[in-house]
Tab-separated table of C-alpha atoms in Angstrom:
chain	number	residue	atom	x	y	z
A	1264	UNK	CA	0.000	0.000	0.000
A	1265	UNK	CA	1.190	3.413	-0.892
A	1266	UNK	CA	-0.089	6.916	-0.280
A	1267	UNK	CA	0.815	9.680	-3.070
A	1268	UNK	CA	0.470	12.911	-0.837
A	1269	UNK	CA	2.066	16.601	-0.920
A	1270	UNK	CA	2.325	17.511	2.704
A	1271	UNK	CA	1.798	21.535	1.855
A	1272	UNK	CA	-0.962	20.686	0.107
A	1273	UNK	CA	-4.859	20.974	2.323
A	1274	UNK	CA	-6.523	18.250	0.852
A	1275	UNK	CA	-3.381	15.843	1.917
A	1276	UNK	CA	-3.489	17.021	4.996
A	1277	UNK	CA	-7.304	15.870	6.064
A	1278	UNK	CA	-5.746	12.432	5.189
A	1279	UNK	CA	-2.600	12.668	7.596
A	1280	UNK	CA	-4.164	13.899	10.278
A	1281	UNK	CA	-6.941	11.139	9.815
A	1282	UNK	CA	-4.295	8.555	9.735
A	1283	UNK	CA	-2.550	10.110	12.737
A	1284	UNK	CA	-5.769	10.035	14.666
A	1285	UNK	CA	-6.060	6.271	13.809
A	1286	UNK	CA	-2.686	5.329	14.582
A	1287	UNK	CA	-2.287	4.266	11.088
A	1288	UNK	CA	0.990	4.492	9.295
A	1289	UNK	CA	1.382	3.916	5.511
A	1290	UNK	CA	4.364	4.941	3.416
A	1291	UNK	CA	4.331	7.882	1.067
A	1292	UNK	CA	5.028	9.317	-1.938
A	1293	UNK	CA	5.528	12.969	-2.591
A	1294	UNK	CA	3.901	14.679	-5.569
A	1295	UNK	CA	5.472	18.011	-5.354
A	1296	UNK	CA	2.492	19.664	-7.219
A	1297	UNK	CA	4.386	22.495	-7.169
A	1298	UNK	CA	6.824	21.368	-9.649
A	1299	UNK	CA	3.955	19.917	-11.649
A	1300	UNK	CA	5.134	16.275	-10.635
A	1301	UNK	CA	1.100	15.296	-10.672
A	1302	UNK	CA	0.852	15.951	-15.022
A	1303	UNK	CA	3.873	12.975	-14.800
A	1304	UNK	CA	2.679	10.083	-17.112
A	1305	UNK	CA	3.360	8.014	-13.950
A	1306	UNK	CA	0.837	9.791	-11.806
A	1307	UNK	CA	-1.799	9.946	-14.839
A	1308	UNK	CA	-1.645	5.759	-14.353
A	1309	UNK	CA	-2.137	6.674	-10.401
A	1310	UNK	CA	-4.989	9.300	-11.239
A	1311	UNK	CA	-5.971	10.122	-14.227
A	1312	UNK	CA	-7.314	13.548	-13.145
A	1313	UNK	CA	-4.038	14.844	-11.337
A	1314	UNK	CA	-4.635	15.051	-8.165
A	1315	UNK	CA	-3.071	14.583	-4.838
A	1316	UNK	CA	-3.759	12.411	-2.570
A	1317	UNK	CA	-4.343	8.984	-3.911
A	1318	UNK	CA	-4.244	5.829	-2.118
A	1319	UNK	CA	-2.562	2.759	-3.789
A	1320	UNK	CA	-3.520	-0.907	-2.639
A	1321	UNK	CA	-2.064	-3.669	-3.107
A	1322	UNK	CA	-3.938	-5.037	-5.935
A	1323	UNK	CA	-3.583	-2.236	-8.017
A	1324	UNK	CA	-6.482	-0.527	-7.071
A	1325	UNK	CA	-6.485	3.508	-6.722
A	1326	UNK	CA	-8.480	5.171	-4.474
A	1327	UNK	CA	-8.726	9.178	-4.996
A	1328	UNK	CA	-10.691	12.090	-3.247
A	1329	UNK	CA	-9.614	12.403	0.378
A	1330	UNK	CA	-12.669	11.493	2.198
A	1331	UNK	CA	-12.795	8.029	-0.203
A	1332	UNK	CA	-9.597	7.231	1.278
A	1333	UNK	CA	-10.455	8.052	5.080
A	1334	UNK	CA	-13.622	5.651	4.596
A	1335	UNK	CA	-11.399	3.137	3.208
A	1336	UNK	CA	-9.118	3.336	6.481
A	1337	UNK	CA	-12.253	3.852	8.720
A	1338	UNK	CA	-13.498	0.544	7.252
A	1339	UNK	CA	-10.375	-1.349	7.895
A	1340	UNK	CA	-9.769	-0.149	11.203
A	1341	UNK	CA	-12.938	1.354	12.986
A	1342	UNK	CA	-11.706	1.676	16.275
A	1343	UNK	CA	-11.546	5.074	17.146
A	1344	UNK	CA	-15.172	6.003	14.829
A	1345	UNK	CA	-14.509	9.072	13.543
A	1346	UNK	CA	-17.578	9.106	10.774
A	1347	UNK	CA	-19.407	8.592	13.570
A	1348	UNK	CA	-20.690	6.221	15.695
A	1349	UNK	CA	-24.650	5.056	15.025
A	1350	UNK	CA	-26.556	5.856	11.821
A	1351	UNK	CA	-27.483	9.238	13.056
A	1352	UNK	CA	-24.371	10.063	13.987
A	1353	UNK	CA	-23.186	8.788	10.277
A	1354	UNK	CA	-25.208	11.377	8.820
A	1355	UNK	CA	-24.408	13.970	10.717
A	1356	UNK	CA	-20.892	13.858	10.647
A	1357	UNK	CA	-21.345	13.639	6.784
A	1358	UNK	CA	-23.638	16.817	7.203
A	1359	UNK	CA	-21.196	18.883	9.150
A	1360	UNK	CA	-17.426	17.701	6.899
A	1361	UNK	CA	-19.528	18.717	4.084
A	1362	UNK	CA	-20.862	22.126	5.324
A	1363	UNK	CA	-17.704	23.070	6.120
A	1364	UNK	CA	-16.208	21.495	2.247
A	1365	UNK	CA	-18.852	23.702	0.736
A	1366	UNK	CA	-19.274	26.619	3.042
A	1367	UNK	CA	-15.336	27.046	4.149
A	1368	UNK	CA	-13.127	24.831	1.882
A	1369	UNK	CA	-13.769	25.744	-1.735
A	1370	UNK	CA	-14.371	29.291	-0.840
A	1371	UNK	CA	-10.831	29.396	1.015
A	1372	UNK	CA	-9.679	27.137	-2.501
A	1373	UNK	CA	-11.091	30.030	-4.786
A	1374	UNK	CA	-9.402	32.704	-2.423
A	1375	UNK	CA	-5.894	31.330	-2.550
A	1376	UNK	CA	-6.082	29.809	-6.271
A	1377	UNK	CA	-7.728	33.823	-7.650
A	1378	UNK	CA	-5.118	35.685	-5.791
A	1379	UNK	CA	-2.069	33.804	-5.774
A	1380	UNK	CA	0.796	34.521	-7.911
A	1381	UNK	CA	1.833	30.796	-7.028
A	1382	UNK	CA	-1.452	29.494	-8.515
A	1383	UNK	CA	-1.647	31.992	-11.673
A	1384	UNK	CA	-3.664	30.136	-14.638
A	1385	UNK	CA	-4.660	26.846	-11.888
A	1386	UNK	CA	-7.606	28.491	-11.467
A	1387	UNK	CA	-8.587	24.923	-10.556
A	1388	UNK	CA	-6.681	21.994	-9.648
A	1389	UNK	CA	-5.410	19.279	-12.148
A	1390	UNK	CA	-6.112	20.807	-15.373
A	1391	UNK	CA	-2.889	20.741	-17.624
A	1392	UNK	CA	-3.117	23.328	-19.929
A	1393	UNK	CA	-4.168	25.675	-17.169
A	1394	UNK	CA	-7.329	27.405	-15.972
A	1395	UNK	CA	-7.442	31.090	-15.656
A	1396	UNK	CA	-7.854	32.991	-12.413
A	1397	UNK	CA	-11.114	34.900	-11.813
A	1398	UNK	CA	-10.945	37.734	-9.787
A	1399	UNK	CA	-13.852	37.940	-8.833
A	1400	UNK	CA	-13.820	35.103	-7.060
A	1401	UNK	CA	-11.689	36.656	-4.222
A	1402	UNK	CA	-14.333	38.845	-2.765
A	1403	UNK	CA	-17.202	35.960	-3.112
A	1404	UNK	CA	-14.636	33.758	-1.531
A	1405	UNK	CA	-14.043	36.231	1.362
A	1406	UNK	CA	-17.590	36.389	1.969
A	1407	UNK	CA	-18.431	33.217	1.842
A	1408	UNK	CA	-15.829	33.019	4.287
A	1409	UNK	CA	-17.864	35.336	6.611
A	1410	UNK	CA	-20.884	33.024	6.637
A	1411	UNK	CA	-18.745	29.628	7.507
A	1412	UNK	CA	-17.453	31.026	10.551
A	1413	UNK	CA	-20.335	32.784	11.278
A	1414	UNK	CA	-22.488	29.462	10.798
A	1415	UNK	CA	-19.966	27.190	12.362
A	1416	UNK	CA	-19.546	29.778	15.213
A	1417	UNK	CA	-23.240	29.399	16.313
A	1418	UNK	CA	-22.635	25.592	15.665
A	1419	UNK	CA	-19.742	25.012	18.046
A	1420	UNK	CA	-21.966	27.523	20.734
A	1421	UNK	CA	-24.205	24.196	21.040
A	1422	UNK	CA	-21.824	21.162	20.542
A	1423	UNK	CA	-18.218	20.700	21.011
A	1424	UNK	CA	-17.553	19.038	18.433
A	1425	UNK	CA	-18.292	20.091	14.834
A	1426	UNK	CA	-20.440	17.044	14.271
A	1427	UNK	CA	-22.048	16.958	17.754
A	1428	UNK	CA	-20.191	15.199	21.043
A	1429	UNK	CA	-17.333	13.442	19.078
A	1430	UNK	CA	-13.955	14.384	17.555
A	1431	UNK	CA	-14.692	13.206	13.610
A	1432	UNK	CA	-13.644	14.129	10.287
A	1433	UNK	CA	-15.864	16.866	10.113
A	1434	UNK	CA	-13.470	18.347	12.663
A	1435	UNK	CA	-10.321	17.185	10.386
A	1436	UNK	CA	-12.313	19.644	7.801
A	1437	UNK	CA	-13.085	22.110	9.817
A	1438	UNK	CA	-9.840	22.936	10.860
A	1439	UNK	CA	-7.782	21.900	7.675
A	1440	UNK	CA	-9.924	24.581	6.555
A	1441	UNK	CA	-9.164	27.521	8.886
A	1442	UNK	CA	-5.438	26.360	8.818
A	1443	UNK	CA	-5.496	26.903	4.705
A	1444	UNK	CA	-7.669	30.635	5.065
A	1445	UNK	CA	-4.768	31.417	6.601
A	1446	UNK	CA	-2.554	31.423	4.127
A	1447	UNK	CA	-4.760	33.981	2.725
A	1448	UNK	CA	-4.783	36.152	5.718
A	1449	UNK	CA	-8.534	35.408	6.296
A	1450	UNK	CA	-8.811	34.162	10.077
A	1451	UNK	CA	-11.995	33.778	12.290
A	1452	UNK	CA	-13.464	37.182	13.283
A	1453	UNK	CA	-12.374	38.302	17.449
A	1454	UNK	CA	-15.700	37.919	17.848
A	1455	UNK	CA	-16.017	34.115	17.158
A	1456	UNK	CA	-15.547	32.722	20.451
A	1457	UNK	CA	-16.603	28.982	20.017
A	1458	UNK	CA	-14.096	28.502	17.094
A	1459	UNK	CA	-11.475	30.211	19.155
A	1460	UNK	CA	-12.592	27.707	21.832
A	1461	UNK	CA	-12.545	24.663	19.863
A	1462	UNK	CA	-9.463	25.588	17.857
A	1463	UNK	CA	-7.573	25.563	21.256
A	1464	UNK	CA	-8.907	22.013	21.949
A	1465	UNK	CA	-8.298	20.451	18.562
A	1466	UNK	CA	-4.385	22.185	18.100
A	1467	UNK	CA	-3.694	20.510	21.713
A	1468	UNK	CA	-4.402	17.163	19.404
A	1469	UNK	CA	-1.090	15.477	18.325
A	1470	UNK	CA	-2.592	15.218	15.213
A	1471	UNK	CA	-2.590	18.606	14.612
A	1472	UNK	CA	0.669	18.277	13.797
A	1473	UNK	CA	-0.147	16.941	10.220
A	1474	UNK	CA	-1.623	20.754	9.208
B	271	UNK	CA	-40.401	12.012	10.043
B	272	UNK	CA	-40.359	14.918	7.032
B	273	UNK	CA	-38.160	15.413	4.020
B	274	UNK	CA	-38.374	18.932	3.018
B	275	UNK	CA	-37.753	19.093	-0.590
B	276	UNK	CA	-38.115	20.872	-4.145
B	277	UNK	CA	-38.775	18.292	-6.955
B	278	UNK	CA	-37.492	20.675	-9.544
B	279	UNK	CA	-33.985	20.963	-7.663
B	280	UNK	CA	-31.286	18.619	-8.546
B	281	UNK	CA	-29.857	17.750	-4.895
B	282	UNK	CA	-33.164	16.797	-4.055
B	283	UNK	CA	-33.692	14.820	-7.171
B	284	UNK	CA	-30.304	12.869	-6.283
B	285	UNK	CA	-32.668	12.070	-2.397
B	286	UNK	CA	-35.525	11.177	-4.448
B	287	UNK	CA	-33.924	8.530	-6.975
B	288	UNK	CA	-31.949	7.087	-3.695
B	289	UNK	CA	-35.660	6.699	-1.948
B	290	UNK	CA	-37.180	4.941	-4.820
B	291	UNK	CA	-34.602	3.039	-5.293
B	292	UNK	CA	-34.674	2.073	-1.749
B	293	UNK	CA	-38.419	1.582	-1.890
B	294	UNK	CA	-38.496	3.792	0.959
B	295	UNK	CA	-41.634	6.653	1.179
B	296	UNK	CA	-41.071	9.597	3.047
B	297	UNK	CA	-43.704	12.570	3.681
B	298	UNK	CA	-42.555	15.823	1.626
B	299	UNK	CA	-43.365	19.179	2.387
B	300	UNK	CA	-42.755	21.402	-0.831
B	301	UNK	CA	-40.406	24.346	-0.016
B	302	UNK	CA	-40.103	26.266	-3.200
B	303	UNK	CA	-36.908	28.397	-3.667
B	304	UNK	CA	-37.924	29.997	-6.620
B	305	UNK	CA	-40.906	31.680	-4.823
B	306	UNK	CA	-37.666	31.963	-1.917
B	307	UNK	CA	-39.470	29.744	0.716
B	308	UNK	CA	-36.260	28.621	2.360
B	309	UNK	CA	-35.553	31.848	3.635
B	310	UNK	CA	-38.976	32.004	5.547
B	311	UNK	CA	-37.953	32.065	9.494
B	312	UNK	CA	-39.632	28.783	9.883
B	313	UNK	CA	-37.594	26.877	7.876
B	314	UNK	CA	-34.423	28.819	9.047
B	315	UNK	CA	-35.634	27.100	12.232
B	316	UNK	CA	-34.726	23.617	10.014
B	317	UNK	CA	-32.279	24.221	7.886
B	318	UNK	CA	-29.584	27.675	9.283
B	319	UNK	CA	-28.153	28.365	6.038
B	320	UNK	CA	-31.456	28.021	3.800
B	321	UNK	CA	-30.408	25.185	1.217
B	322	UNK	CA	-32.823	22.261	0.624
B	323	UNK	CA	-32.864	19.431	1.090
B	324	UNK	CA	-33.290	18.829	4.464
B	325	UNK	CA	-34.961	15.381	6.888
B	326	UNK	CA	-36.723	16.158	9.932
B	327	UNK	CA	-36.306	12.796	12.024
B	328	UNK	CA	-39.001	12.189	14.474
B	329	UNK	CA	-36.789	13.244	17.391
B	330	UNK	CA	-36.268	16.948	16.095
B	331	UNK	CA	-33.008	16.248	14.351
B	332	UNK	CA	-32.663	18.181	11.332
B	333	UNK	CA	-30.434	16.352	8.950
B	334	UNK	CA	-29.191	18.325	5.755
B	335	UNK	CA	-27.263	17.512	2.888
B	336	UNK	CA	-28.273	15.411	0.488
B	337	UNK	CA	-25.284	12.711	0.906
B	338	UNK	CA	-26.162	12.862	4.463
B	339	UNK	CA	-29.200	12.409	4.057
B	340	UNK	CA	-28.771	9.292	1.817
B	341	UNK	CA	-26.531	7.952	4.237
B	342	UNK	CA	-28.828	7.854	7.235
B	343	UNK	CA	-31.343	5.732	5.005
B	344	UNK	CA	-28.850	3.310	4.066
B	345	UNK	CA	-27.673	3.062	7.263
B	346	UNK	CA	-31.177	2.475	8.373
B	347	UNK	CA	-32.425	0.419	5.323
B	348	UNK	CA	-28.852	-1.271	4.193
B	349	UNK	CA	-31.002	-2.930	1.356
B	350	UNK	CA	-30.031	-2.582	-1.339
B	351	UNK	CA	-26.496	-1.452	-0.815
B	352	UNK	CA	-26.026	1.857	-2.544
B	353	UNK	CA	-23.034	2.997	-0.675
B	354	UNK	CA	-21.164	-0.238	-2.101
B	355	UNK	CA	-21.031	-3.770	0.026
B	356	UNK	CA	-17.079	-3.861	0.865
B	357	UNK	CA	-14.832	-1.572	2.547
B	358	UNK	CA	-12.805	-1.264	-1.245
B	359	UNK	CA	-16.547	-0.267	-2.730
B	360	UNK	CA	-17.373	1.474	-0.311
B	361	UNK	CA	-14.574	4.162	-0.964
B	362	UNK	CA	-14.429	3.409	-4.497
B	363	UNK	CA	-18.096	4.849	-4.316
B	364	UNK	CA	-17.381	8.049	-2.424
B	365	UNK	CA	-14.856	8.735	-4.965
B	366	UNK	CA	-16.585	8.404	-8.061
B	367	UNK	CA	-19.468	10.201	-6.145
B	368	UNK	CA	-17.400	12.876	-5.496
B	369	UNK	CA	-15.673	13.458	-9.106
B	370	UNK	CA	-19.139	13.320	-10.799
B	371	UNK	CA	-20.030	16.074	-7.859
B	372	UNK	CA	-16.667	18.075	-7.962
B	373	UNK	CA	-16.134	17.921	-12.095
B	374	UNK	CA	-19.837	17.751	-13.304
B	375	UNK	CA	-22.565	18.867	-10.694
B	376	UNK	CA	-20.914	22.112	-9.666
B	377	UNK	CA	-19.148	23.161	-12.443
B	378	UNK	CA	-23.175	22.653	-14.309
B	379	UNK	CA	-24.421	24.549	-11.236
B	380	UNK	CA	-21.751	27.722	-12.186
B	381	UNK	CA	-22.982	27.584	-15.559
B	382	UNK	CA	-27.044	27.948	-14.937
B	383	UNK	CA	-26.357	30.064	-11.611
B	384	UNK	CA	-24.438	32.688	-13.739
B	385	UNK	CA	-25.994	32.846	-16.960
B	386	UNK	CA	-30.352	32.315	-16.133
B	387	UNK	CA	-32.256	35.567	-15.561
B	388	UNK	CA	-33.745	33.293	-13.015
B	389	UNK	CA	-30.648	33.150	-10.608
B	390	UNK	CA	-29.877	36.448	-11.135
B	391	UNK	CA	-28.080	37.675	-7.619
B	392	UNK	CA	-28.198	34.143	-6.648
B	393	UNK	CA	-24.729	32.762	-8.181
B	394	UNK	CA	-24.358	30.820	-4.680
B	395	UNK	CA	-27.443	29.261	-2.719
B	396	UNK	CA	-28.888	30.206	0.080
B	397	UNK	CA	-27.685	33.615	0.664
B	398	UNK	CA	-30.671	36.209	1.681
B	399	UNK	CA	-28.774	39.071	0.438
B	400	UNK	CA	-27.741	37.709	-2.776
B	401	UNK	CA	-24.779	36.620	-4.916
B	402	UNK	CA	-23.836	38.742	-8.253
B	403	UNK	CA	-23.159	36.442	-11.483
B	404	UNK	CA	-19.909	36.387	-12.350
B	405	UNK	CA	-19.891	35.953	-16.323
B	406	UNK	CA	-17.104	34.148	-16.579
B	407	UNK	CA	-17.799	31.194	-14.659
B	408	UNK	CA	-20.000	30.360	-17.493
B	409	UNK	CA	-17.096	29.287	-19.992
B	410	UNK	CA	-15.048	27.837	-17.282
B	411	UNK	CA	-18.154	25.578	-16.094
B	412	UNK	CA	-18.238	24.675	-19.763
B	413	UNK	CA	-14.486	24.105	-20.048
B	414	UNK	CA	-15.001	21.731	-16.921
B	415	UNK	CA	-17.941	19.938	-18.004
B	416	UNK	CA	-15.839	18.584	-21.184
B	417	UNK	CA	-13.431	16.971	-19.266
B	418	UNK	CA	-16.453	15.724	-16.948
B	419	UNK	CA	-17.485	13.704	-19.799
B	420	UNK	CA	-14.171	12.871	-21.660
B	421	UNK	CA	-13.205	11.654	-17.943
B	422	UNK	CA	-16.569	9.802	-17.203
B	423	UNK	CA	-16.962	8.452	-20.959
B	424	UNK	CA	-13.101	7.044	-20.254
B	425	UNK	CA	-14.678	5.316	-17.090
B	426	UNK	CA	-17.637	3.613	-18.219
B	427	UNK	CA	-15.781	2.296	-21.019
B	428	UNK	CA	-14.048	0.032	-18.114
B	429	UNK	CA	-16.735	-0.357	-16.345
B	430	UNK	CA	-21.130	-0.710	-16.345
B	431	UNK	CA	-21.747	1.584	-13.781
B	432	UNK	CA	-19.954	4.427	-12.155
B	433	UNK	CA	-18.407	3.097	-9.545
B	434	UNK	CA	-18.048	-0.454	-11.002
B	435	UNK	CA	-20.091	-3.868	-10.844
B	436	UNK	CA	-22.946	-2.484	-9.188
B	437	UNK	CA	-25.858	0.508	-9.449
B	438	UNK	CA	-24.759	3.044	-6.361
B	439	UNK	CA	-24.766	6.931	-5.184
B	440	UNK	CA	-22.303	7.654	-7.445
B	441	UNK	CA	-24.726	6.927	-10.278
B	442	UNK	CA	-27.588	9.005	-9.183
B	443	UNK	CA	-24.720	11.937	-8.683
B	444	UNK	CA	-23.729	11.351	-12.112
B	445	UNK	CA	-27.759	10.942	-13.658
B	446	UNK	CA	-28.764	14.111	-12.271
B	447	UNK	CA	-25.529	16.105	-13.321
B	448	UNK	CA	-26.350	15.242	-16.929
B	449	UNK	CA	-30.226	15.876	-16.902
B	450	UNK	CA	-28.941	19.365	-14.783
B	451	UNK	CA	-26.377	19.965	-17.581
B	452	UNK	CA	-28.959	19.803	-20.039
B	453	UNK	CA	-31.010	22.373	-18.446
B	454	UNK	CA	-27.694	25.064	-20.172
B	455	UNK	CA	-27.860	22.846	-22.744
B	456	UNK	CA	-24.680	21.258	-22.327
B	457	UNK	CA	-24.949	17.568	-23.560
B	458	UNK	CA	-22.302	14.582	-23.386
B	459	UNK	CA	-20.642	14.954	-26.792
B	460	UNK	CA	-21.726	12.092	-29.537
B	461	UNK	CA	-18.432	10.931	-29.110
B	462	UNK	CA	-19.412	9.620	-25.784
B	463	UNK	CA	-20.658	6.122	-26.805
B	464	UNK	CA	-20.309	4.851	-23.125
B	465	UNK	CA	-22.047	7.982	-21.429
B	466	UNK	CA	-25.000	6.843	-24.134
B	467	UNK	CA	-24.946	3.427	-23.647
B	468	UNK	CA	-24.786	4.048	-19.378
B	469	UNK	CA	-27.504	6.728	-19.825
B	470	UNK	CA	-30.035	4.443	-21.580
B	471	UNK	CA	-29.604	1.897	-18.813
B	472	UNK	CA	-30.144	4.269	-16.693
B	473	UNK	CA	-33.277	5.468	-17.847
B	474	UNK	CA	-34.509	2.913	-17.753
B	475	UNK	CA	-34.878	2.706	-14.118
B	476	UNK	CA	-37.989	3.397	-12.442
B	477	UNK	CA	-36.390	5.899	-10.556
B	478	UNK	CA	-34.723	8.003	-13.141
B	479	UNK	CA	-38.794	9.199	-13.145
B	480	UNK	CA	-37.401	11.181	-10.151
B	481	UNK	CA	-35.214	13.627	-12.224
């Protein structure tokens, strides 16, 4: 089994600290997408879309999209749950590690990938001839940026966990996510005192060490 | 228990095909978001951030997202398996899920939310105060939904359904991202034969009625 990660990279880092979290270790690959080493005919065999991470078996089979390859370690090794524990709890881990893909990922994404002279024409990820940047999309990104932590503010006044009373991926999202808005100097408002809260409690985590 | 849903939408077209598939029947309550009914304060009280779909379960919990919402069904009703019946299909599902949500269903949803009169200030869901259309999301949505197709047409020339031996998620993902598509009347290109021949199996399922 191999894992084909970039450790800079966000979507990598969901995986790590999932595996980290498990007590799961796998050897790795690095795919300096920097350097463009995911358009490598190699990697096309790996993924045929260019993307980092992807999770190798032994049979040949590859496994891509971050969350495909937490399930597939969640699967193997359940113990400690962290999709969840009971069919409710399923759901609403997937409800909450979504939210915060939609409402705080992608926007963070089209912040960082618009601005960045790093990320000029990769608009969006994996796309070898290049995909310009829409500026534009910095100021929707910024506000939808607003809303998450407003919304997951309120959410983490309730629970203490993202998902509810559990540490679970949706955490692992959550604060991938406010890790990578970083980088484009967009931080939770002063006034968001249950993120501050829970950011505390989830960076005392070793696995916080993966982001 | 109450599914609050708009037939017209596609998420909750992807909850309906799942349901009939499952033989499951649920009691709807119509919330229709082009008359803006999900930002009435009652159904803020259900769903914070104004999006539909969303289950009610008996106990109060309000369960959004339509993957989510999917989930808890097959968790409750495991029969028959649309979340795939190994650990390997199970994450081979989520993936091909994903890329038929990440390459096809949002880069379809840029193209109508930016280009219909209808959406007009509403280039993002679920926003009270609006979104402004940002023109040229339109040619990158179609720029994406090419290599949707060339990617997905590459697929099911390997395999009968998305995600491999057997009908799942991933499927319904990918069934209502086409009949979406259509709706900016962007259709797989006739060089698709396997798109075709998948789509006319497809169709022929009861539950394609759904979309």
């Amino acid at each position: 089994m191999k894992l084909y990660d970039f450790k800079m990279a966000p979507n990598p880092q969901r995986v790590n600290m999932f595996l980290i979290e498990k007590g799961i270790e796998v050897p790795t690959v690095e795919i300096n997408t920097r350097e463009r080493a995911q358009f490598q005919e190699s990697y096309l065999a790996i993924n045929r879309i260019s993307q980092v991470p992807t999770l190798e078996l032994d049979d040949g089979t590859c496994i891509a999209e971050s969350m495909a390859i937490c399930r597939y370690f969640e699967g193997m090794q359940p113990d400690p749950p962290l999709f969840g524990n009971n069919v409710k709890e399923k759901a609403l881990v997937e409800m909450w590690s979504r939210r915060a893909e939609f409402m705080g990922y992608l926007p963070a994404a089209d912040m960082l990938r618009n601005s960045s002279p790093v990320f000029k024409d990769r608009g969006l990820p994996g796309v070898p001839g290049g995909v310009p940047q829409i500026e534009k999309l910095i100021e929707r990104g910024r506000n939808s940026m607003d809303r998450f932590f407003a919304h997951f503010d309120e959410r983490l006044g309730e629970v203490r966990f993202v998902a509810g009373d559990h540490f679970s991926v949706a955490d692992i999202t959550t604060f991938v996510t406010t890790r990578f808005a970083s980088r484009v100097e967009v931080n939770p408002p002063a006034s968001c005192a249950n993120i501050a809260r829970w950011l505390s409690e989830i960076e005392s985590r070793p696995s916080a060490a993966a982001v």
